[in-house]
Tab-separated table of C-alpha atoms and ligand atoms in Angstrom:
chain	number	residue	atom	x	y	z
Y	1	UNK	CA	81.399	-33.251	-31.793
Y	2	UNK	CA	84.761	-31.031	-33.026
Y	3	UNK	CA	88.006	-30.175	-31.350
Y	4	UNK	CA	86.787	-26.690	-31.248
Y	5	UNK	CA	83.734	-28.036	-28.852
Y	6	UNK	CA	85.384	-30.435	-27.067
Y	7	UNK	CA	88.727	-27.764	-26.069
Y	8	UNK	CA	85.785	-25.303	-24.858
Y	9	UNK	CA	84.180	-27.848	-22.990
Y	10	UNK	CA	87.102	-28.502	-21.020
Y	11	UNK	CA	87.870	-24.719	-20.927
Y	12	UNK	CA	84.505	-24.002	-19.484
Y	13	UNK	CA	85.414	-27.016	-17.008
Y	14	UNK	CA	88.444	-25.427	-15.754
Y	15	UNK	CA	87.202	-22.065	-15.572
Y	16	UNK	CA	84.346	-23.682	-12.928
Y	17	UNK	CA	86.935	-25.527	-11.360
Y	18	UNK	CA	88.662	-22.041	-10.568
Y	19	UNK	CA	85.896	-20.335	-9.438
Y	20	UNK	CA	85.634	-23.688	-6.473
Y	21	UNK	CA	88.945	-23.950	-5.932
Y	22	UNK	CA	88.577	-20.017	-5.186
Y	23	UNK	CA	85.168	-19.788	-3.414
Y	24	UNK	CA	86.725	-17.255	-1.197
Y	25	UNK	CA	82.982	-16.857	1.409
Y	26	UNK	CA	83.691	-13.278	0.757
Y	27	UNK	CA	82.395	-10.119	-2.228
Y	28	UNK	CA	85.026	-7.658	-1.112
Y	29	UNK	CA	86.404	-5.783	2.184
Y	30	UNK	CA	86.675	-2.154	4.748
Y	31	UNK	CA	89.804	-0.839	4.310
Y	32	UNK	CA	89.519	0.503	7.823
Y	33	UNK	CA	91.444	3.548	8.244
Y	34	UNK	CA	91.844	5.038	12.538
Y	35	UNK	CA	92.443	8.668	13.039
Y	36	UNK	CA	95.633	8.997	15.693
Y	37	UNK	CA	94.451	12.253	17.214
Y	38	UNK	CA	91.069	11.281	17.693
Y	39	UNK	CA	91.716	7.728	19.459
Y	40	UNK	CA	93.588	9.512	21.889
Y	41	UNK	CA	91.191	11.917	22.691
Y	42	UNK	CA	88.702	9.882	24.198
Y	43	UNK	CA	88.542	9.520	28.173
Y	44	UNK	CA	90.219	6.094	27.728
Y	45	UNK	CA	92.954	8.083	26.040
Y	46	UNK	CA	95.696	6.067	24.004
Y	47	UNK	CA	99.369	4.188	23.951
Y	48	UNK	CA	101.922	5.084	22.290
Y	49	UNK	CA	103.751	1.618	20.748
Y	50	UNK	CA	107.422	1.061	21.662
Y	51	UNK	CA	108.771	2.651	18.300
Y	52	UNK	CA	107.071	5.443	19.855
Y	53	UNK	CA	104.814	8.564	18.122
Y	54	UNK	CA	103.361	7.817	15.202
Y	55	UNK	CA	103.574	10.331	12.984
Y	56	UNK	CA	100.343	12.758	11.712
Y	57	UNK	CA	98.455	10.560	9.688
Y	58	UNK	CA	96.091	7.742	8.734
Y	59	UNK	CA	96.837	4.581	9.809
Y	60	UNK	CA	94.985	1.183	9.040
Y	61	UNK	CA	92.980	-0.496	11.628
Y	62	UNK	CA	91.745	-2.979	9.195
Y	63	UNK	CA	91.341	-5.212	6.028
Y	64	UNK	CA	88.067	-7.354	6.165
Y	65	UNK	CA	86.397	-9.345	4.459
Y	66	UNK	CA	82.884	-9.227	3.826
Y	67	UNK	CA	80.054	-9.784	2.107
Y	68	UNK	CA	77.648	-7.644	0.413
Y	69	UNK	CA	74.235	-8.224	2.563
Y	70	UNK	CA	76.440	-6.356	4.864
Y	71	UNK	CA	77.690	-9.189	7.435
Y	72	UNK	CA	80.391	-10.649	8.034
Y	73	UNK	CA	82.069	-13.473	8.222
Y	74	UNK	CA	84.797	-13.672	11.475
Y	75	UNK	CA	87.418	-15.625	12.749
Y	76	UNK	CA	87.518	-18.631	9.725
Y	77	UNK	CA	90.507	-19.907	10.620
Y	78	UNK	CA	91.422	-21.976	14.464
Y	79	UNK	CA	94.367	-23.420	12.788
Y	80	UNK	CA	95.818	-20.505	11.600
Y	81	UNK	CA	97.726	-18.978	13.897
Y	82	UNK	CA	99.434	-15.202	13.270
Y	83	UNK	CA	102.962	-16.397	12.925
Y	84	UNK	CA	105.785	-13.074	12.858
Y	85	UNK	CA	108.019	-15.280	10.291
Y	86	UNK	CA	105.581	-15.765	7.843
Y	87	UNK	CA	104.424	-12.094	7.676
Y	88	UNK	CA	108.074	-11.428	7.424
Y	89	UNK	CA	108.734	-13.869	4.205
Y	90	UNK	CA	112.564	-14.128	3.793
Y	91	UNK	CA	112.628	-13.391	-0.036
Y	92	UNK	CA	111.077	-9.481	0.947
Y	93	UNK	CA	113.553	-9.102	3.997
Y	94	UNK	CA	116.253	-7.606	2.545
Y	95	UNK	CA	120.129	-8.721	3.810
Y	96	UNK	CA	122.584	-5.320	4.044
Y	97	UNK	CA	125.989	-6.105	4.893
Y	98	UNK	CA	127.702	-3.436	6.687
Y	99	UNK	CA	131.690	-4.174	7.471
Y	100	UNK	CA	131.125	-7.825	7.974
Y	101	UNK	CA	128.672	-8.062	10.630
Y	102	UNK	CA	124.869	-8.880	8.185
Y	103	UNK	CA	121.460	-6.796	9.211
Y	104	UNK	CA	118.582	-8.018	8.405
Y	105	UNK	CA	115.535	-5.626	7.183
Y	106	UNK	CA	112.365	-6.974	7.926
Y	107	UNK	CA	110.806	-4.526	5.033
Y	108	UNK	CA	107.069	-5.156	6.430
Y	109	UNK	CA	108.415	-5.070	9.938
Y	110	UNK	CA	108.865	-1.635	9.549
Y	111	UNK	CA	105.705	-0.964	7.392
Y	112	UNK	CA	103.690	-1.657	9.883
Y	113	UNK	CA	104.822	0.136	12.993
Y	114	UNK	CA	105.277	2.877	10.300
Y	115	UNK	CA	101.185	2.263	8.798
Y	116	UNK	CA	99.660	0.625	11.060
Y	117	UNK	CA	99.786	1.727	14.096
Y	118	UNK	CA	99.289	-0.192	17.305
Y	119	UNK	CA	97.544	2.578	19.639
Y	120	UNK	CA	96.306	0.622	22.620
Y	121	UNK	CA	96.840	1.203	26.000
Y	122	UNK	CA	99.826	-0.776	27.321
Y	123	UNK	CA	101.887	-0.309	25.171
Y	124	UNK	CA	103.805	-2.278	22.888
Y	125	UNK	CA	105.201	-3.287	19.601
Y	126	UNK	CA	101.519	-3.797	16.608
Y	127	UNK	CA	102.592	-7.638	17.732
Y	128	UNK	CA	98.484	-7.711	19.198
Y	129	UNK	CA	96.759	-5.930	17.001
Y	130	UNK	CA	97.533	-7.388	13.993
Y	131	UNK	CA	97.508	-11.238	15.590
Y	132	UNK	CA	93.568	-10.024	16.556
Y	133	UNK	CA	93.225	-8.685	12.485
Y	134	UNK	CA	95.270	-11.921	10.939
Y	135	UNK	CA	92.935	-13.767	13.039
Y	136	UNK	CA	89.912	-12.505	13.282
Y	137	UNK	CA	89.623	-10.757	9.489
Y	138	UNK	CA	92.525	-12.074	7.879
Y	139	UNK	CA	91.713	-15.497	7.882
Y	140	UNK	CA	88.058	-15.116	6.321
Y	141	UNK	CA	90.281	-14.698	2.927
Y	142	UNK	CA	93.280	-16.719	2.890
Y	143	UNK	CA	92.440	-19.084	-0.555
Y	144	UNK	CA	93.168	-15.676	-1.425
Y	145	UNK	CA	95.841	-14.307	0.042
Y	146	UNK	CA	98.376	-15.779	2.816
Y	147	UNK	CA	100.151	-13.752	5.958
Y	148	UNK	CA	102.306	-12.471	4.553
Y	149	UNK	CA	99.971	-11.932	0.300
Y	150	UNK	CA	97.652	-9.731	3.498
Y	151	UNK	CA	99.473	-7.267	5.445
Y	152	UNK	CA	101.576	-6.172	2.393
Y	153	UNK	CA	98.169	-5.956	-0.057
Y	154	UNK	CA	96.961	-3.745	2.923
Y	155	UNK	CA	100.230	-2.005	3.315
Y	156	UNK	CA	100.520	-1.478	-0.439
Y	157	UNK	CA	96.504	-0.003	-0.798
Y	158	UNK	CA	97.310	2.898	2.476
Y	159	UNK	CA	100.233	3.380	0.476
Y	160	UNK	CA	97.250	4.026	-2.895
Y	161	UNK	CA	95.201	6.196	-0.965
Y	162	UNK	CA	97.472	8.783	1.065
Y	163	UNK	CA	93.600	10.211	3.168
Y	164	UNK	CA	95.365	12.866	4.468
Y	165	UNK	CA	96.537	14.479	1.484
Y	166	UNK	CA	93.772	14.179	-0.134
Y	167	UNK	CA	91.465	16.113	2.461
Y	168	UNK	CA	94.042	18.810	2.890
Y	169	UNK	CA	93.910	19.813	-0.739
Y	170	UNK	CA	90.560	20.534	0.119
Y	171	UNK	CA	91.154	22.248	2.556
Y	172	UNK	CA	90.241	19.737	5.583
Y	173	UNK	CA	92.896	20.167	8.317
Y	174	UNK	CA	94.537	18.149	11.484
Y	175	UNK	CA	93.855	21.829	13.018
Y	176	UNK	CA	90.829	21.247	15.689
Y	177	UNK	CA	88.551	22.812	13.413
Y	178	UNK	CA	85.481	21.682	12.974
Y	179	UNK	CA	84.477	20.125	9.524
Y	180	UNK	CA	80.505	19.260	8.399
Y	181	UNK	CA	81.460	15.607	7.628
Y	182	UNK	CA	79.682	15.743	4.082
Y	183	UNK	CA	82.085	18.261	3.216
Y	184	UNK	CA	84.631	15.129	4.085
Y	185	UNK	CA	82.720	13.097	2.217
Y	186	UNK	CA	82.422	14.744	-0.443
Y	187	UNK	CA	86.664	15.048	-0.477
Y	188	UNK	CA	87.983	11.505	-0.318
Y	189	UNK	CA	85.154	11.623	-3.583
Y	190	UNK	CA	86.407	13.528	-5.529
Y	191	UNK	CA	90.040	12.130	-4.358
Y	192	UNK	CA	89.838	8.582	-4.308
Y	193	UNK	CA	87.071	8.357	-7.117
Y	194	UNK	CA	84.955	6.540	-4.550
Y	195	UNK	CA	82.448	6.984	-1.707
Y	196	UNK	CA	83.705	6.097	1.573
Y	197	UNK	CA	81.561	5.647	5.396
Y	198	UNK	CA	82.505	8.647	7.859
Y	199	UNK	CA	82.722	6.823	11.445
Y	200	UNK	CA	83.122	9.321	14.903
Y	201	UNK	CA	83.676	9.154	17.812
Y	202	UNK	CA	84.197	11.809	21.940
Y	203	UNK	CA	86.387	12.693	22.525
Y	204	UNK	CA	86.552	13.997	26.155
Y	205	UNK	CA	83.753	17.538	26.864
Y	206	UNK	CA	81.233	14.610	23.520
Y	207	UNK	CA	82.169	17.131	20.937
Y	208	UNK	CA	82.063	15.031	18.513
Y	209	UNK	CA	85.388	13.755	15.692
Y	210	UNK	CA	86.612	12.109	12.675
Y	211	UNK	CA	88.205	8.254	14.234
Y	212	UNK	CA	87.467	5.690	11.237
Y	213	UNK	CA	87.014	5.886	6.762
Y	214	UNK	CA	86.350	3.043	5.304
Y	215	UNK	CA	86.748	2.234	1.061
Y	216	UNK	CA	85.735	-0.209	-0.057
Y	217	UNK	CA	88.539	-2.916	-1.477
Y	218	UNK	CA	87.892	-6.160	-4.581
Y	219	UNK	CA	87.682	-9.087	-3.261
Y	220	UNK	CA	91.814	-9.681	-4.780
Y	221	UNK	CA	92.979	-6.239	-2.536
Y	222	UNK	CA	94.400	-4.606	-5.270
Y	223	UNK	CA	92.116	-1.388	-5.750
Y	224	UNK	CA	89.860	0.395	-4.641
Y	225	UNK	CA	85.867	-0.468	-6.172
Y	226	UNK	CA	82.215	1.871	-5.163
Y	227	UNK	CA	81.193	0.265	-1.754
Y	228	UNK	CA	78.154	-3.025	-2.213
Y	229	UNK	CA	76.739	-2.279	0.974
Y	230	UNK	CA	78.440	1.273	3.066
Y	231	UNK	CA	78.298	0.958	6.974
Y	232	UNK	CA	75.965	2.236	8.852
Y	233	UNK	CA	77.981	4.650	10.766
Y	234	UNK	CA	76.574	8.285	12.398
Y	235	UNK	CA	77.923	11.584	12.790
Y	236	UNK	CA	77.568	14.271	13.758
Y	237	UNK	CA	76.721	16.975	10.819
Y	238	UNK	CA	79.499	18.613	11.561
Y	239	UNK	CA	82.829	16.826	13.418
Y	240	UNK	CA	86.620	18.038	15.136
Y	241	UNK	CA	89.316	16.990	13.059
Y	242	UNK	CA	91.581	16.491	15.609
Y	243	UNK	CA	95.837	17.140	15.887
Y	244	UNK	CA	97.391	14.629	16.953
O	1	5GP	P1	82.261	-1.574	16.255
O	1	5GP	O1	81.073	-2.841	16.901
O	1	5GP	O2	83.054	-0.962	17.242
O	1	5GP	O3	81.360	-1.204	14.838
O	1	5GP	O4	83.229	-2.851	15.644
O	1	5GP	C1	83.976	-4.218	16.961
O	1	5GP	C2	84.874	-4.665	15.124
O	1	5GP	O5	83.818	-5.321	14.713
O	1	5GP	C3	85.414	-4.039	13.968
O	1	5GP	O6	86.226	-3.650	15.019
O	1	5GP	C4	85.694	-5.379	13.486
O	1	5GP	O7	86.980	-5.570	13.137
O	1	5GP	C5	84.776	-5.809	13.772
O	1	5GP	N1	83.175	-4.855	11.975
O	1	5GP	C6	82.393	-4.320	12.726
O	1	5GP	N2	81.557	-3.593	11.368
O	1	5GP	C7	82.001	-4.624	9.999
O	1	5GP	C8	81.755	-4.494	9.554
O	1	5GP	O8	80.968	-4.077	8.626
O	1	5GP	N3	82.474	-5.442	8.099
O	1	5GP	C9	83.684	-6.731	8.978
O	1	5GP	N4	84.243	-6.918	7.750
O	1	5GP	N5	83.891	-6.678	10.177
O	1	5GP	C10	83.089	-5.320	10.894
O	2	5GP	P1	88.127	-4.949	16.167
O	2	5GP	O1	87.186	-3.412	16.452
O	2	5GP	O2	88.849	-4.635	14.818
O	2	5GP	O3	87.777	-6.603	16.738
O	2	5GP	O4	88.690	-4.754	17.655
O	2	5GP	C1	90.544	-4.365	17.729
O	2	5GP	C2	91.322	-5.263	18.743
O	2	5GP	O5	92.510	-4.574	18.372
O	2	5GP	C3	91.369	-4.265	19.855
O	2	5GP	O6	90.907	-5.145	20.379
O	2	5GP	C4	92.055	-3.787	20.238
O	2	5GP	O7	91.916	-2.958	21.724
O	2	5GP	C5	93.241	-3.570	19.556
O	2	5GP	N1	94.144	-2.926	18.944
O	2	5GP	C6	95.434	-3.000	19.102
O	2	5GP	N2	95.799	-1.298	18.734
O	2	5GP	C7	94.239	-1.208	18.475
O	2	5GP	C8	94.545	0.790	17.284
O	2	5GP	O8	95.378	0.767	17.421
O	2	5GP	N3	93.329	0.685	16.924
O	2	5GP	C9	92.213	-0.667	17.459
O	2	5GP	N4	90.821	0.104	16.824
O	2	5GP	N5	92.359	-1.359	18.389
O	2	5GP	C10	93.369	-1.153	18.244
C-alpha cells in the first residue's frame, strides 16, 4: 500500500475515534422559552426572583438534549452536581478596579438573572432553577458542553433569537389580546426561518394563553435547526398573550 493510502486509513481511524469519543448520547436540543406573563397568570401564581421583577420579555426555561425518536435522556450524571463556581469560570469574570477595591462582576450570572429568571415560589436567586436544569438536562450533553459552556451557549442562543421582537414585528403583542396560534407559528417561522412548537397554559378564568415556545438547536448548541421531531403540545386555536 502506498504512503497516501496509509495516511487515508489513519485519517479514517482518527475520525472514527473522534465520533466515538463525542458519543454524545443525544441528537439535538430543544431550546425552550417561557412567557413570564403566562407563568404568573395562573391559579398558582408566581414569585419574582430576588433581583426583582423580570423585564417583559421571554425568558429561558431550558436547553434540553433530545433524541430524534422523540424520547430524551435525563439526569445523566449524579456525580456532576450544579456548581456555581464552574458556571462562572474565572476567564469570563470581569474584574473592575474601583479606587483601591476590585469588584468582581460575574458576567454569566448577571446574564442568567436577566435571561434565565426564575418565577417559581418562594422567591430565590435562580440557583434552584439553574441547578435543576443542569442536573436534569445539562448533564446529558456534558460530553460536548461543560457547565460553563452549557449556560453560555444557551444564553447566546437566547440573544440570537429575539422572539418578542419577532412577534411584535408581526403585530402580535403582549397586550391581553387573543391571537391565532397559527399566526404566532407563522410569525416565528418568518422571523427565525424555522418551525416552532407552541405550548399553552390556562389563566384562572381558563383562557388558553401563550406559555412556552420550543425551537430546535444542533447538537453543538450553536445554530437553530429544523426540528427533527416537534413536541406535541395542545393549544386552543385562539390564545391570549397576557401583559406582564
Ligand atoms: P411537561 O410534562 O410539563 O411537558 O414537562 C415536564 C418536564 O419534562 C419539562 O420541563 C422538561 O424538563 C421535561 N420534558 C418534557 N418534554 C420533554 C421533551 O420533549 N424533551 C425533553 N428533553 N424534555 C422534556
Ligand atoms: P422541568 O419542568 O424543567 O422539569 O422543571 C422545572 C423545575 O424548575 C420545577 O421544579 C420548577 O419549580 C422549577 N422552576 C423554577 N423557576 C422556574 C421557572 O421560572 N419556570 C419553570 N418552568 N420552572 C421553574
